[in-house]
Coordinates of C-alpha atoms and ligand atoms in Angstrom, one line a residue:
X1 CA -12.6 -13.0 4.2
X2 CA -13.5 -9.9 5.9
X3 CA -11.0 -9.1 8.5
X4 CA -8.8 -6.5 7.2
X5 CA -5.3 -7.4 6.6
X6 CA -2.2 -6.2 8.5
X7 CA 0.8 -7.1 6.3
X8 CA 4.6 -7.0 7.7
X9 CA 7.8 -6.4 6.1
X10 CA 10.1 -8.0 7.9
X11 CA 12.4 -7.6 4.6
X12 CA 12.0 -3.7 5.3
X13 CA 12.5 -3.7 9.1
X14 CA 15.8 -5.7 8.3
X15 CA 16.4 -2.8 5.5
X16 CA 15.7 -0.6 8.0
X17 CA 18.0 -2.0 10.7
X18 CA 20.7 -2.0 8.2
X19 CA 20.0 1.4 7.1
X20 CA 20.2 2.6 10.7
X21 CA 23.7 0.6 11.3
X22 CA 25.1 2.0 8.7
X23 CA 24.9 5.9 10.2
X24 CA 27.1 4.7 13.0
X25 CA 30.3 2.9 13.8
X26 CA 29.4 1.3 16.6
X27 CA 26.4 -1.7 17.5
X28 CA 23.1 -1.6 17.0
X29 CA 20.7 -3.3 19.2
X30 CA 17.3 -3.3 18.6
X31 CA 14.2 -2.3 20.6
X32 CA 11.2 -4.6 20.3
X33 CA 8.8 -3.7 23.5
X34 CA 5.1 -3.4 22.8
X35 CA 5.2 -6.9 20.5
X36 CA 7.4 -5.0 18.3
X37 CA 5.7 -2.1 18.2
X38 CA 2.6 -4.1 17.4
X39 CA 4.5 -6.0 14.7
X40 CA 5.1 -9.0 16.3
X41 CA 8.4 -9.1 18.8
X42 CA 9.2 -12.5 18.1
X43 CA 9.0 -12.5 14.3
X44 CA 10.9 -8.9 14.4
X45 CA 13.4 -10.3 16.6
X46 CA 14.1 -13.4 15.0
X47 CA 14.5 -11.8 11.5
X48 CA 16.9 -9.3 13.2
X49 CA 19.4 -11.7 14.7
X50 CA 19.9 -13.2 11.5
X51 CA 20.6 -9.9 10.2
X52 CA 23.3 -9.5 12.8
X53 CA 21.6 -7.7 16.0
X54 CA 22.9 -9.2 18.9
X55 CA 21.0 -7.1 21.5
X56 CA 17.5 -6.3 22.2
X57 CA 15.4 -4.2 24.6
X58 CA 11.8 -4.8 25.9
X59 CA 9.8 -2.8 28.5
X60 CA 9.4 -5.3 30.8
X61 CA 10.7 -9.2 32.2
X62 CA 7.0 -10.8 30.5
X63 CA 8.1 -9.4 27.5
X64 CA 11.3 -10.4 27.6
X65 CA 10.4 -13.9 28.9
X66 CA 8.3 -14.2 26.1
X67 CA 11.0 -12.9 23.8
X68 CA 13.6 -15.5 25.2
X69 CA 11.2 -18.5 24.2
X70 CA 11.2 -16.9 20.5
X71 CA 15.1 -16.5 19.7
X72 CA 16.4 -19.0 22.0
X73 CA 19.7 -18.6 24.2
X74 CA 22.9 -16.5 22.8
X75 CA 21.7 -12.8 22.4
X76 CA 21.0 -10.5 25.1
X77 CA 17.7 -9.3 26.1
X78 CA 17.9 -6.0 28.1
X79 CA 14.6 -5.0 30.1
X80 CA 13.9 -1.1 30.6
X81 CA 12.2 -1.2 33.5
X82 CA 14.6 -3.5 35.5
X83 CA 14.4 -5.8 38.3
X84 CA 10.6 -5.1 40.0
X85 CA 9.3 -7.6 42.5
X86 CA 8.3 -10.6 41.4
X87 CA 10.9 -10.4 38.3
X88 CA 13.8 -12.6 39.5
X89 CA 12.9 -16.4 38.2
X90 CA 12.2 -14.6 34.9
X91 CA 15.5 -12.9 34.7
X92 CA 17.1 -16.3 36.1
X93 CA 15.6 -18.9 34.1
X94 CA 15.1 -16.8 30.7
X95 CA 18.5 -15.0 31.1
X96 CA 17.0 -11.3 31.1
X97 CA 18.9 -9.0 31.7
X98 CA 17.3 -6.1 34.0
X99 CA 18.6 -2.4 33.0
X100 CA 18.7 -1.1 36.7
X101 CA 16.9 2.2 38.0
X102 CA 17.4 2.9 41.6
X103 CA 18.9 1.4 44.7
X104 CA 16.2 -0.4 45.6
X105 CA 16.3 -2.5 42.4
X106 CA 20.3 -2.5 42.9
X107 CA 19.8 -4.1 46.6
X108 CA 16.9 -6.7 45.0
X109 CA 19.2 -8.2 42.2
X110 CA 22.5 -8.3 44.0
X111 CA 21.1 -10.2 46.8
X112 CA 18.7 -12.3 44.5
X113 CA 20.5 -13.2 42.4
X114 CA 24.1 -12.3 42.6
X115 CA 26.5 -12.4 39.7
X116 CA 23.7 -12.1 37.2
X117 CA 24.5 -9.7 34.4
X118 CA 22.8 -6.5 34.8
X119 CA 22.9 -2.7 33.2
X120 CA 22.6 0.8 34.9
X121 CA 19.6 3.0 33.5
X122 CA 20.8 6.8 34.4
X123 CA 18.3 9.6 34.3
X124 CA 19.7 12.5 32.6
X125 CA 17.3 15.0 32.6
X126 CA 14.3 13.3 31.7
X127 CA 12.8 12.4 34.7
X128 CA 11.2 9.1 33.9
X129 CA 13.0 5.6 34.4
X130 CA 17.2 5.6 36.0
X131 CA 18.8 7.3 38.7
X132 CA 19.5 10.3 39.7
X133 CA 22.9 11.6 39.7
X134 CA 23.4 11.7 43.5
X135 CA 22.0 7.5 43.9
X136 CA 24.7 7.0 41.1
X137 CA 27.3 8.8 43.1
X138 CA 26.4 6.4 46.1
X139 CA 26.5 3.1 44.2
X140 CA 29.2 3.4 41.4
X141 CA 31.8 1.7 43.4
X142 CA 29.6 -1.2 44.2
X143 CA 28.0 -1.4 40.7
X144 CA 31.1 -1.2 39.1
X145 CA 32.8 -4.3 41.2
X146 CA 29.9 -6.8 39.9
X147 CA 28.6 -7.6 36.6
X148 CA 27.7 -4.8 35.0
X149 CA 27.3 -5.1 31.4
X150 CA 25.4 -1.6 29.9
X151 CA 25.2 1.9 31.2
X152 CA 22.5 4.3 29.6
X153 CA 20.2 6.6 29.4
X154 CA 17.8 8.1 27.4
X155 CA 17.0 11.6 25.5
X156 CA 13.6 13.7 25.8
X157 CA 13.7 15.7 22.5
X158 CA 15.8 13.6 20.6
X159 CA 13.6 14.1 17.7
X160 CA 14.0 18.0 17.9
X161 CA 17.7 18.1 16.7
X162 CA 18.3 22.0 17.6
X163 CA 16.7 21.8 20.8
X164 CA 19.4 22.5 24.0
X165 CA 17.7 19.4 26.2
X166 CA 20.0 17.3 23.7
X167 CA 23.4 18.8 24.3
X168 CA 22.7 19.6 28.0
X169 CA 21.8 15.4 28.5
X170 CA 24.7 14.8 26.8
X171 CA 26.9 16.9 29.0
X172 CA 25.0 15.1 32.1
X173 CA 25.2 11.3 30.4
X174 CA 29.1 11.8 29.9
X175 CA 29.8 13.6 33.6
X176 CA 27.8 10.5 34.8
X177 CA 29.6 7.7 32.7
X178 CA 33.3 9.1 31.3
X179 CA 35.9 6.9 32.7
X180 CA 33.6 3.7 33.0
X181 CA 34.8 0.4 31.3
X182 CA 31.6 -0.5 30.1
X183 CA 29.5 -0.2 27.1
X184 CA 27.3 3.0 26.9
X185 CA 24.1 4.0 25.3
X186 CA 22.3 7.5 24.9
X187 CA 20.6 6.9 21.2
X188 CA 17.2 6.0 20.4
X189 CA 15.8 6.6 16.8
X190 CA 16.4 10.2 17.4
X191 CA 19.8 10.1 18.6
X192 CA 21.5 7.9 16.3
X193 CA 20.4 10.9 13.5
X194 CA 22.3 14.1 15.7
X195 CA 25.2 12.8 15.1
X196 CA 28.6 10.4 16.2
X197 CA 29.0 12.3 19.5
X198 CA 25.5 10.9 20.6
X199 CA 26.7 7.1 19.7
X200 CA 28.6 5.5 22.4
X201 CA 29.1 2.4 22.1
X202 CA 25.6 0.8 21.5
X203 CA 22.4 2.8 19.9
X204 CA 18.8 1.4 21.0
X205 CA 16.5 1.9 17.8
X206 CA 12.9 1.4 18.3
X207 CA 10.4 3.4 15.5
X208 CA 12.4 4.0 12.4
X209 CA 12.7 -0.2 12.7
X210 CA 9.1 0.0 12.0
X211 CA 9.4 3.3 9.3
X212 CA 8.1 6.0 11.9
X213 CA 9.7 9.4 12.0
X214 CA 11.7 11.4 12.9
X215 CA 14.1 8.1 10.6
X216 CA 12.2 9.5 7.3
X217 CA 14.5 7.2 4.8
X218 CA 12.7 4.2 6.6
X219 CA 10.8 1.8 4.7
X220 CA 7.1 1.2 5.5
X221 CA 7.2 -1.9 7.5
X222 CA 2.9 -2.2 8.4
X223 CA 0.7 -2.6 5.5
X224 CA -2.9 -2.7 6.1
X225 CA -5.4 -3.7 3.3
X226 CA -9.2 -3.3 3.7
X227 CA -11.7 -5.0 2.0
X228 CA -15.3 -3.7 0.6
X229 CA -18.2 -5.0 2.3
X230 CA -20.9 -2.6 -0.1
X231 CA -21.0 0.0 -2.5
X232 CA -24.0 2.7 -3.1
X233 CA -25.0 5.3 -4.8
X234 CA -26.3 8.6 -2.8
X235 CA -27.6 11.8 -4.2
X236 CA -26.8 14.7 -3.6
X237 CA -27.8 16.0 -0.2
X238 CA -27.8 12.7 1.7
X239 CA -25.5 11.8 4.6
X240 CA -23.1 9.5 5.5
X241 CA -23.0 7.1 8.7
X242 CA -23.5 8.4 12.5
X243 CA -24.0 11.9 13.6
X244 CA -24.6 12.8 9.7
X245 CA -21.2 15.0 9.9
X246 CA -20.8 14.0 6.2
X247 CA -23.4 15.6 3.0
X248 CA -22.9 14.5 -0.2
X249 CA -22.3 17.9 -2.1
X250 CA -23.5 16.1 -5.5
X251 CA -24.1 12.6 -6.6
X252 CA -21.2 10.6 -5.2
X253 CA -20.4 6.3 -4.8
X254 CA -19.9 5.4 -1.2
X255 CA -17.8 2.1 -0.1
X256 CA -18.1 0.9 3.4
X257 CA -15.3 -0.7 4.3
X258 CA -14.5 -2.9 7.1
X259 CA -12.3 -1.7 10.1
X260 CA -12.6 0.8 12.3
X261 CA -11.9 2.2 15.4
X262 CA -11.8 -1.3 17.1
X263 CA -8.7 -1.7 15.0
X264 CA -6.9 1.2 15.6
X265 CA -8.0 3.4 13.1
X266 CA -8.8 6.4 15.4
X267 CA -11.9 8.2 14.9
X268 CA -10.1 11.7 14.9
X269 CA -8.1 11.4 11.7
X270 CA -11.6 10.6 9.8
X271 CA -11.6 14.0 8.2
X272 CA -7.9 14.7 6.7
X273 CA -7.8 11.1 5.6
X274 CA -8.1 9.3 2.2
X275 CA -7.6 5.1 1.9
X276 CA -6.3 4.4 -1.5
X277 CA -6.7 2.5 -4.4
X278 CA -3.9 2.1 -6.8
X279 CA -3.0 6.1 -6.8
X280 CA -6.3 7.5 -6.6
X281 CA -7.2 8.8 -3.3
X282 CA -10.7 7.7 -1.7
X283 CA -11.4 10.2 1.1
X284 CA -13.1 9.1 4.7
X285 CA -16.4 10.3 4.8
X286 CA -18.6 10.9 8.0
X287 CA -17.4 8.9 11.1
X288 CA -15.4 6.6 11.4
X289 CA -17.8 3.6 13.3
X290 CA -16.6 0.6 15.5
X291 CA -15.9 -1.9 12.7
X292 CA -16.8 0.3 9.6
X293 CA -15.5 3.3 7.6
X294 CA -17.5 5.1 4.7
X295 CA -15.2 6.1 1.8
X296 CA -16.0 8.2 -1.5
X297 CA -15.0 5.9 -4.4
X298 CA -16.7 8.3 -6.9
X299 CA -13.2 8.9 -8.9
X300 CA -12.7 5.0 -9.4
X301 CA -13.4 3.7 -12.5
X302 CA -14.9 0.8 -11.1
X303 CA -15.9 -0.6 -7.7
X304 CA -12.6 -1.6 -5.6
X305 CA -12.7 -5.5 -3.9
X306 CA -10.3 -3.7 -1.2
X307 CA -8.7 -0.5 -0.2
X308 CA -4.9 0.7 1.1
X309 CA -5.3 2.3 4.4
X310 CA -1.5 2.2 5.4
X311 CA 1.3 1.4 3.4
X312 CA 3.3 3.4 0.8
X313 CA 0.8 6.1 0.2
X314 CA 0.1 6.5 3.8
X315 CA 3.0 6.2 6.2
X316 CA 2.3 5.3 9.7
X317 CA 2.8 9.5 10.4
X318 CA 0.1 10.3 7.4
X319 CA -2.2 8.8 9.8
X320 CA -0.4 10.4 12.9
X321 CA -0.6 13.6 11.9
X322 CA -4.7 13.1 10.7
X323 CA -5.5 11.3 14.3
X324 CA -3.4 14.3 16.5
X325 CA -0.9 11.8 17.5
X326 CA 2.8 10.0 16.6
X327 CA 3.6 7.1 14.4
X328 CA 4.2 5.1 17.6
X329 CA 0.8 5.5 18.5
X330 CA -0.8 4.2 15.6
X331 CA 1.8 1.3 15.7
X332 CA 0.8 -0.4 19.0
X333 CA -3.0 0.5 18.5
X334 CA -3.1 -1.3 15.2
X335 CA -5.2 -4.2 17.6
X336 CA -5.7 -8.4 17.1
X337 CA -8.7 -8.5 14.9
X338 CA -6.4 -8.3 11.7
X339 CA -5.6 -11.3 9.9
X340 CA -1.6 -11.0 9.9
X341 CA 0.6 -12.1 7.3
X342 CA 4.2 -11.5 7.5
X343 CA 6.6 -10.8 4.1
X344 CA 9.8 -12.4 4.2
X345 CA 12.2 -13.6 1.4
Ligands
PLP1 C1 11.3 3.1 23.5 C2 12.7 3.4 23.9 C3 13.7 3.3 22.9 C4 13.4 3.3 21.4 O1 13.0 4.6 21.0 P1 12.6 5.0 19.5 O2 12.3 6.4 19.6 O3 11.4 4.2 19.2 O4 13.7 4.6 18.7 C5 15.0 3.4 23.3 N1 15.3 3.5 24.6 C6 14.3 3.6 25.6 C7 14.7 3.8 27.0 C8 13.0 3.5 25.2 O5 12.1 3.6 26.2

C-alpha cells in the first residue's frame, strides 16, 4: 500500500455540527458544496441528517442532483447558484431547490416550472451571487405570492468580527427582508460566531463542519497519513531533492515519503512545515516533488513505516498558513489519489 491515506471523521463533523447548533437558537442547515469540502458530500450529508440537519446547500443543481441520489427524498437541498439554463429537470425530478439571484432566473423558474419551491439569494454588499436591492424592489410582490421558502444572503468579512462590512450588511439584509414571512439566513461559519443578531432563522455552516477557522473549537475532521517509501543517510553538505534548495547542515536521516503536490500538498508550504510522528516533528526538506516529499527523521529513534501530515498536530490552517492560503483551500485540493477511509461509530 502506498497511496497515502485520507481518513474522515464523520464522528467529528457530527461533533462539530452539534457544536455549532448549540451557539444558536435557531436551525442549522449544513453546507456540503465541493463534495463536502473534499470530504465526501454524500457521506457528510448522510451522517448529518441523522444527527438532525434537515437542510443542506451545494453550489450547484449537479451537485445537488448527486446529493439527492445519496440521502433520498425528505430534506431540502438548497442550490447557491440557482436556476441557470439547463437546470430545470434536475430541480424537478431530484427536488432541488434553486436559491434565486436575479430576474432572469426569477422569469426561468416561474414559467418552468411553476409552484416549485424556491429561495431568494439577496446581495448585500458583496457583490458576488443575489440581487441587488432595486431587482428586489421590482419583484417582492411577485416572489412573495408564490412558493418562496428561504431568503438570504451572505457576509464578506464575516471572519473579521470588528470589521464595519458586518454591521453595515446587516443593516442592508434586514432593510431588504424585515416584514417577510419567511425564513431568513445571513450566517456562514463566520456569522453564527458574531453573535444572535446575525442568526435569523436558519445559519448555513460550511468550514468549521470540516474544523477550519475562523470555528477554532472544531474538531479535525481530515486525517491524512503518509507512508515511507525509503530512508537514507546524507552527510553533511549534501542536498535534498530538485533545485537542491535544501543542505544538510550536518549528518541528518532523510525519509521520502509518498504524496505530493498531485495530492494537494502545495509546494509553497514545503519550508514552514514539519509531518509528524507520534509528537516529534519531522520537517519538509527541499521541494516538495509531484508524488514525493523529503522529510528529516534524524530526531526519531527509529525509522517511521508512515508519517502524520494533517490531523491533530497539523490543522487544516497549520498547513494554510505554511502554503499562503485558507483551510478551505487545502480542503477541496486534498485530490482522488488517496485511499479514503471514513470513521464512524
Ligand atoms: C460557502 C458558503 C457558505 C458556507 O461558508 P463557510 O464559511 O464555509 O461556513 C454559506 N453560504 C454561502 C452563500 C456560501 O457560498
Amino acid at each position: 500500500m502506498t497511496a497515502a491515506t485520507l481518513t474522515i471523521d464523520l464522528d467529528a463533523i457530527a461533533a462539530n455540527w452539534r457544536a455549532l447548533d448549540a451557539l444558536t437558537s435557531c436551525e442549522t442547515a449544513a453546507v456540503v458544496k465541493a463534495d463536502g469540502y473534499g470530504c465526501g458530500a454524500g457521506k457528510v450529508a448522510r451522517r448529518l441528517a441523522r444527527e438532525g440537519a434537515r437542510r443542506f446547500f451545494v453550489a450547484v443543481a449537479e451537485e445537488g442532483a448527486a446529493l439527492r441520489e445519496a440521502l433520498g427524498p425528505g430534506p431540502e437541498i438548497n442550490v447557491f447558484s440557482g436556476h441557470m439554463p439547463g437546470d430545470t429537470d434536475m430541480i424537478h425530478d431530484l427536488s432541488l431547490t434553486p436559491m434565486i439571484n436575479s430576474l432572469d432566473q426569477m422569469l426561468r423558474h416561474l414559467e418552468a416550472l411553476p409552484g416549485h419551491p424556491f429561495g431568494i439569494q439577496l446581495d448585500s454588499g458583496m457583490n458576488r451571487l443575489g440581487m441587488e436591492p432595486a431587482e428586489w424592489i421590482a419583484l417582492r410582490d411577485i416572489a412573495t405570492q408564490q412558493n418562496m421558502t428561504l431568503v438570504m444572503s451572505h457576509l464578506a468579512c464575516a471572519d473579521e468580527p470588528d470589521h464595519p462590512m458586518n454591521a453595515q450588511q446587516l443593516r442592508i439584509f434586514k432593510e431588504m427582508t424585515d416584514g417577510l414571512d419567511v425564513p431568513r439566513s445571513l450566517a456562514a461559519t463566520g456569522g453564527i460566531l458574531l453573535g444572535p443578531d446575525y442568526h435569523f432563522d436558519i445559519t448555513r455552516p460550511g468550514v468549521g463542519l470540516y474544523g477550519g477557522a475562523p470555528f477554532t473549537d472544531a474538531q479535525p475532521a481530515a486525517h491524512v497519513s503518509v507512508p515511507v517509501i525509503q530512508v537514507r543517510d546524507v552527510e553533511a553538505g549534501e542536498t535534498v531533492g530538485y533545485g537542491n534548495t535544501w543542505t544538510a547542515p550536518s549528518p541528518a536521516r532523510i525519509a521520502t515519503i509518498a504524496a505530493g503536490y498531485a495530492d494537494g500538498i502545495i509546494r509553497a508550504m514545503g519550508p514552514k512545515t514539519s509531518v509528524w510522528v507520534g509528537d516529534t516533528p519531522c520537517p519538509i526538506v527541499g521541494r516538495i516533488s509531484m508524488d514525493l516529499i523529503g522529510v528529516d527523521v534524524s530526531d526519531l529513534d527509529s525509522d517511521p513505516r508512515a508519517v502524520e501530515l494533517l490531523g491533530h498536530h497539523n490543522s487544516v490552517d497549520t498547513l494554510a498558513d505554511a502554503a499562503g492560503t485558507i483551510g478551505y483551500e487545502i480542503l477541496t485540493s486534498l485530490g482522488s489519489r488517496y485511499r479514503r477511509r471514513y470513521h464512524s461509530t
